[in-house]
Each structure stands twice: as C-alpha cells, then as structure tokens.
Short mmCIF file of C-alpha atoms in Angstrom, two decimals:
data_model
loop_
_atom_site.label_atom_id
_atom_site.label_comp_id
_atom_site.label_asym_id
_atom_site.label_seq_id
_atom_site.Cartn_x
_atom_site.Cartn_y
_atom_site.Cartn_z
CA MET A 1 15.20 6.26 -22.21
CA GLY A 2 11.85 5.11 -22.90
CA LEU A 3 10.21 7.98 -20.41
CA LEU A 4 8.41 10.92 -21.74
CA SER A 5 8.72 14.35 -19.93
CA GLY A 6 5.32 13.62 -19.12
CA LEU A 7 5.94 11.35 -16.61
CA LYS A 8 7.13 13.96 -13.82
CA SER A 9 3.59 15.80 -14.53
CA VAL A 10 1.67 12.46 -14.19
CA LEU A 11 3.25 10.37 -12.16
CA GLY A 12 5.33 12.87 -10.63
CA MET A 13 4.69 16.99 -9.67
CA ARG A 14 0.43 16.18 -10.38
CA ALA A 15 0.51 13.25 -8.44
CA GLU A 16 1.59 14.23 -5.60
CA ALA A 17 -0.50 17.04 -5.59
CA ASP A 18 -3.05 15.33 -6.17
CA ALA A 19 -2.23 12.28 -4.06
CA THR A 20 -4.79 9.59 -2.17
CA ARG A 21 -2.66 8.46 0.08
CA ASP A 22 1.55 7.83 1.45
CA ALA A 23 3.32 5.18 -0.69
CA ASP A 24 2.85 2.04 0.55
CA PRO A 25 4.71 -0.85 -0.81
CA ASP A 26 2.74 -3.73 0.65
CA ASP A 27 0.11 -2.49 -1.84
CA LEU A 28 3.07 -4.53 -4.75
CA PHE A 29 1.87 -7.36 -2.79
CA GLY A 30 -1.05 -7.70 -4.57
CA MET A 31 0.91 -9.32 -7.63
CA SER A 32 1.96 -12.05 -6.17
CA THR A 33 -1.71 -13.51 -6.83
CA ALA A 34 -2.58 -11.24 -9.63
CA TYR A 35 0.08 -13.01 -11.49
CA VAL A 36 -1.78 -16.19 -11.52
CA THR A 37 -5.01 -14.91 -12.81
CA MET A 38 -3.07 -13.21 -15.87
CA GLU A 39 -1.49 -16.37 -16.70
CA ALA A 40 -4.33 -18.86 -16.02
CA ASP A 41 -7.55 -17.08 -16.95
CA LEU A 42 -5.83 -14.51 -19.89
CA GLY A 43 -2.95 -16.00 -21.16
CA TYR A 44 -0.53 -13.48 -19.74
CA ALA A 45 2.83 -14.83 -18.49
CA PRO A 46 5.52 -12.66 -16.50
CA THR A 47 8.55 -12.34 -18.67
CA GLY A 48 10.32 -12.02 -15.77
CA ASP A 49 10.97 -8.81 -15.74
CA ALA A 50 10.17 -5.84 -13.39
CA ALA A 51 11.49 -2.35 -12.48
CA LEU A 52 11.39 0.50 -9.70
CA CYS A 53 11.43 3.80 -11.17
CA PHE A 54 12.09 6.78 -9.05
CA GLY A 55 12.99 10.31 -8.97
CA ASP A 56 17.06 11.35 -8.66
CA VAL A 57 18.13 13.40 -5.73
CA ASP A 58 21.87 15.11 -5.47
CA SER A 59 23.13 14.86 -2.34
CA THR A 60 25.39 11.81 -0.52
CA ASP A 61 22.55 10.98 1.87
CA PHE A 62 20.38 9.60 -1.18
CA GLN A 63 23.27 8.10 -2.73
CA ALA A 64 23.90 6.17 0.46
CA ALA A 65 20.70 5.64 0.26
CA THR A 66 20.56 3.92 -3.14
CA ASP A 67 23.45 1.96 -2.49
CA GLU A 68 22.03 0.21 0.92
CA VAL A 69 18.89 -0.46 -1.84
CA GLU A 70 21.75 -2.09 -4.13
CA ALA A 71 23.84 -3.85 -1.32
CA ILE A 72 20.48 -5.53 0.08
CA LEU A 73 19.43 -6.66 -3.56
CA ASP A 74 22.95 -7.68 -4.38
CA ALA A 75 22.63 -9.84 -0.99
CA GLY A 76 19.37 -11.33 -2.04
CA GLU A 77 20.54 -12.38 -5.82
CA ALA A 78 22.85 -15.15 -3.76
CA GLU A 79 19.23 -16.28 -2.02
CA THR A 80 17.05 -15.98 -4.98
CA GLY A 81 18.88 -15.32 -8.39
CA THR A 82 17.12 -12.26 -8.86
CA GLU A 83 19.41 -10.11 -10.80
CA ALA A 84 18.96 -6.40 -10.30
CA GLU A 85 20.76 -3.63 -12.25
CA PHE A 86 20.66 0.05 -11.95
CA THR A 87 20.33 2.65 -14.68
CA GLY A 88 19.49 6.34 -15.27
CA ASP A 89 17.60 8.20 -17.92
CA SER A 90 17.80 11.56 -19.51
CA HIS A 91 14.59 13.14 -17.76
CA GLY A 92 16.77 12.64 -14.76
CA TYR A 93 15.08 9.55 -13.10
CA ARG A 94 16.63 6.39 -11.82
CA TRP A 95 15.60 2.99 -12.54
CA VAL A 96 16.43 -0.25 -10.48
CA VAL A 97 15.51 -3.07 -13.49
CA LEU A 98 15.28 -7.06 -11.77
CA HIS A 99 15.31 -10.06 -13.34
CA ASP A 100 14.28 -13.22 -12.35
CA ASP A 101 12.06 -16.36 -13.48
CA ASP A 102 10.41 -16.84 -9.90
CA PHE A 103 7.53 -13.60 -10.15
CA ASP A 104 6.87 -13.75 -6.51
CA ASP A 105 11.06 -13.56 -6.02
CA LEU A 106 10.17 -10.07 -8.34
CA VAL A 107 7.68 -8.90 -6.12
CA THR A 108 9.53 -9.46 -3.43
CA SER A 109 12.99 -7.67 -4.59
CA ILE A 110 11.00 -4.90 -5.50
CA HIS A 111 9.25 -4.43 -2.04
CA PHE A 112 13.00 -4.22 -0.40
CA ALA A 113 14.05 -2.05 -2.85
CA ALA A 114 10.87 0.44 -2.46
CA ASP A 115 10.25 -0.05 1.23
CA THR A 116 14.29 0.62 2.20
CA LEU A 117 14.10 3.98 0.23
CA ILE A 118 10.88 5.03 2.12
CA GLU A 119 12.75 3.57 5.74
CA ARG A 120 15.21 6.31 4.29
CA ARG A 121 12.40 8.69 3.65
CA TYR A 122 12.57 9.41 0.11
CA GLY A 123 9.21 7.41 -0.35
CA SER A 124 8.45 11.16 -1.89
CA ARG A 125 10.85 10.91 -4.68
CA LEU A 126 8.96 6.71 -5.39
CA LEU A 127 7.39 6.95 -9.11
CA ALA A 128 5.94 3.56 -10.15
CA ALA A 129 6.51 -0.14 -10.38
CA LEU A 130 6.25 -1.93 -13.49
CA PHE A 131 5.78 -5.69 -14.36
CA ALA A 132 6.07 -7.28 -17.25
CA PHE A 133 3.70 -9.82 -19.20
CA GLU A 134 3.47 -11.16 -22.47
CA ASP A 135 0.98 -12.83 -24.60
CA GLU A 136 1.66 -16.12 -24.56
CA ARG A 137 -0.16 -16.43 -28.55
CA THR A 138 0.81 -13.77 -29.36
CA GLY A 139 4.08 -12.78 -28.01
CA ASP A 140 2.38 -8.92 -27.10
CA ARG A 141 3.42 -7.56 -23.40
CA VAL A 142 1.39 -5.84 -21.84
CA TYR A 143 2.50 -3.98 -18.30
CA TRP A 144 0.90 -3.73 -14.60
CA VAL A 145 1.98 -0.19 -13.39
CA TYR A 146 1.99 0.46 -9.64
CA SER A 147 1.59 4.51 -9.04
CA PHE A 148 3.58 5.24 -5.60
CA ARG A 149 1.68 8.59 -5.26
CA ARG A 150 -1.68 7.41 -6.54
CA GLY A 151 -1.20 3.98 -4.52
CA ALA A 152 -3.06 2.82 -7.71
CA TYR A 153 -2.44 0.06 -10.47
CA TYR A 154 -2.92 0.23 -13.85
CA PRO A 155 -2.39 -1.44 -17.37
CA PHE A 156 -0.59 -0.02 -19.89
CA ALA A 157 -0.81 -2.10 -23.64
CA PRO A 158 1.60 -0.60 -26.35
CA ASP A 159 -0.22 -1.91 -29.69
CA PRO A 160 2.49 -3.58 -31.78
CA ASP A 161 1.25 -2.16 -34.73
CA THR A 162 1.25 1.22 -34.09
CA ASP A 163 3.58 3.72 -33.30
CA HIS A 164 3.02 5.48 -30.33
CA GLU A 165 -1.02 3.57 -29.77
CA ARG A 166 -2.48 1.65 -26.81
CA ASP A 167 -3.87 -1.33 -27.33
CA GLN A 168 -7.29 -0.52 -25.57
CA ALA A 169 -9.02 -3.85 -25.99
CA ALA A 170 -6.38 -5.64 -24.11
CA GLU A 171 -6.28 -2.93 -21.38
CA PHE A 172 -9.96 -2.51 -20.68
CA LYS A 173 -9.88 -6.72 -20.68
CA LEU A 174 -7.06 -6.51 -17.70
CA GLU A 175 -8.79 -3.87 -16.23
CA SER A 176 -11.86 -6.04 -16.10
CA LYS A 177 -10.47 -8.92 -14.70
CA LEU A 178 -8.18 -8.01 -12.46
CA GLY A 179 -10.45 -5.13 -10.83
CA GLY A 180 -11.14 -7.50 -8.33
CA GLU A 181 -8.03 -8.36 -7.23
CA LEU A 182 -5.89 -5.14 -7.31
CA SER A 183 -6.66 -1.51 -6.37
CA LEU A 184 -7.16 -0.15 -9.82
CA GLU A 185 -6.68 3.69 -10.84
CA ASP A 186 -10.25 5.12 -11.61
CA ASP A 187 -9.10 8.61 -13.52
CA LYS A 188 -7.65 7.10 -16.60
CA ALA A 189 -5.97 10.66 -16.61
CA TYR A 190 -3.33 8.83 -15.00
CA TRP A 191 -3.28 6.37 -16.73
CA TYR A 192 0.21 7.21 -18.23
CA PRO A 193 2.11 5.36 -21.14
CA LEU A 194 5.39 4.54 -20.57
CA TRP A 195 6.98 4.67 -24.13
CA PRO A 196 10.14 3.02 -24.79
CA ASP A 197 12.63 4.52 -27.28
CA ARG A 198 12.40 1.72 -29.72
CA ALA A 199 9.38 -0.88 -30.59
CA GLY A 200 9.83 -3.91 -28.50
CA ASP A 201 11.97 -2.55 -25.93
CA HIS A 202 10.68 -2.44 -22.28
CA PRO A 203 10.05 1.36 -21.11
CA TRP A 204 13.08 1.02 -18.83
CA GLU A 205 15.49 0.63 -21.95
#
C-alpha cells in the first residue's frame, strides 16, 4: 500500500503528542463548500473518490466497531449510491475507500464512518481523511488531506513528471485559494506526502 512508515510518526504518534484538539468529524463538512471553489475557481473536479485511514486494533471490540461502520455504509449505499470498500495495508493501517459521483454523499459517508469510530471510543485511532481531485485540463491529481490528530487540512499534489516529488506550485495555489474556507495546517512539517506504490495510483491503492 502507499503509506510509508513515516506516516505513523507524522499523522500518528507525533501528531498525537502535538495534537491541537480531539478529533472532530464535523470539520469534514468544510469540504462540502470547498469542492465548489476547487472546481469553479481552480479547475479541479472531484474524482469521485475519498478515503478514511485509521490505525488497527487487535480486539474483538474494535472489530465490532468497524463492522458497525461497514453496516452503516452498506445501508447508506441503497439511499445514496456511495460504494464502500475496506482494505488494509502492510503498515497496519485500515482504509475505508468510498466512491460516489455526488461529492456531498462522499463527505457525509466519511463523516458517518469517522463519527461512529469516535462514538465507539476509537477516535484516537483516526489518522486522516483524503479527498481526491483532478485537473480538468491536464488530468493531474491533487488531494486535500485532513489530519484528525491536528484538526487541520493540508494539500498534497504529487508531481506527475517526477518520482516522489511534490508540485509545490499547485500546493501553494490550493493553500492560497482555500485558506479562507478550510482550517489549514500552519506547520508544514505535518504536510506529509502520501505516496502510492505506483505512479498514478491513489495513496490507498
């Protein structure tokens, strides 16, 4: 999977030690307006993909909590059409990956999943939520990453022409344009790149 081991220190243990506040899934609703700006002002359209990343726990109670998340999302699929899949990676992280052309449904489903884990007292296991966008002219992907431990968003724009390099100009443009709509992470040490294993894939692939 696409997460490097450094994610544990940046979005996990280190961010938990430097946490600004408890995880608040209501922050995710900020994307419900930000995506309009992304498309109308910057030319980035939603790809229809989003994901929730969280640390695993080897316990029957945690398994019951994730089963509850899965049941909620399965029930919601009939109403919203949001498809959900659960996967794990080699670093011990779990992913809920969602697909829906209706961006508001993606946000709502991510919120349901995160809120359920918090209600089950596993909010400390939440790491990040990712929302994927694509440049309508070039097809280049960018992401908004929400760190639950820091209570803030940051942009991640992989440079499609290089190996594990970031498009800093694109990230600066996103930061400048969305700074008034999203709660942005001020400390760029926490703008951790979530590289996929293969160029062109999403970080959770």
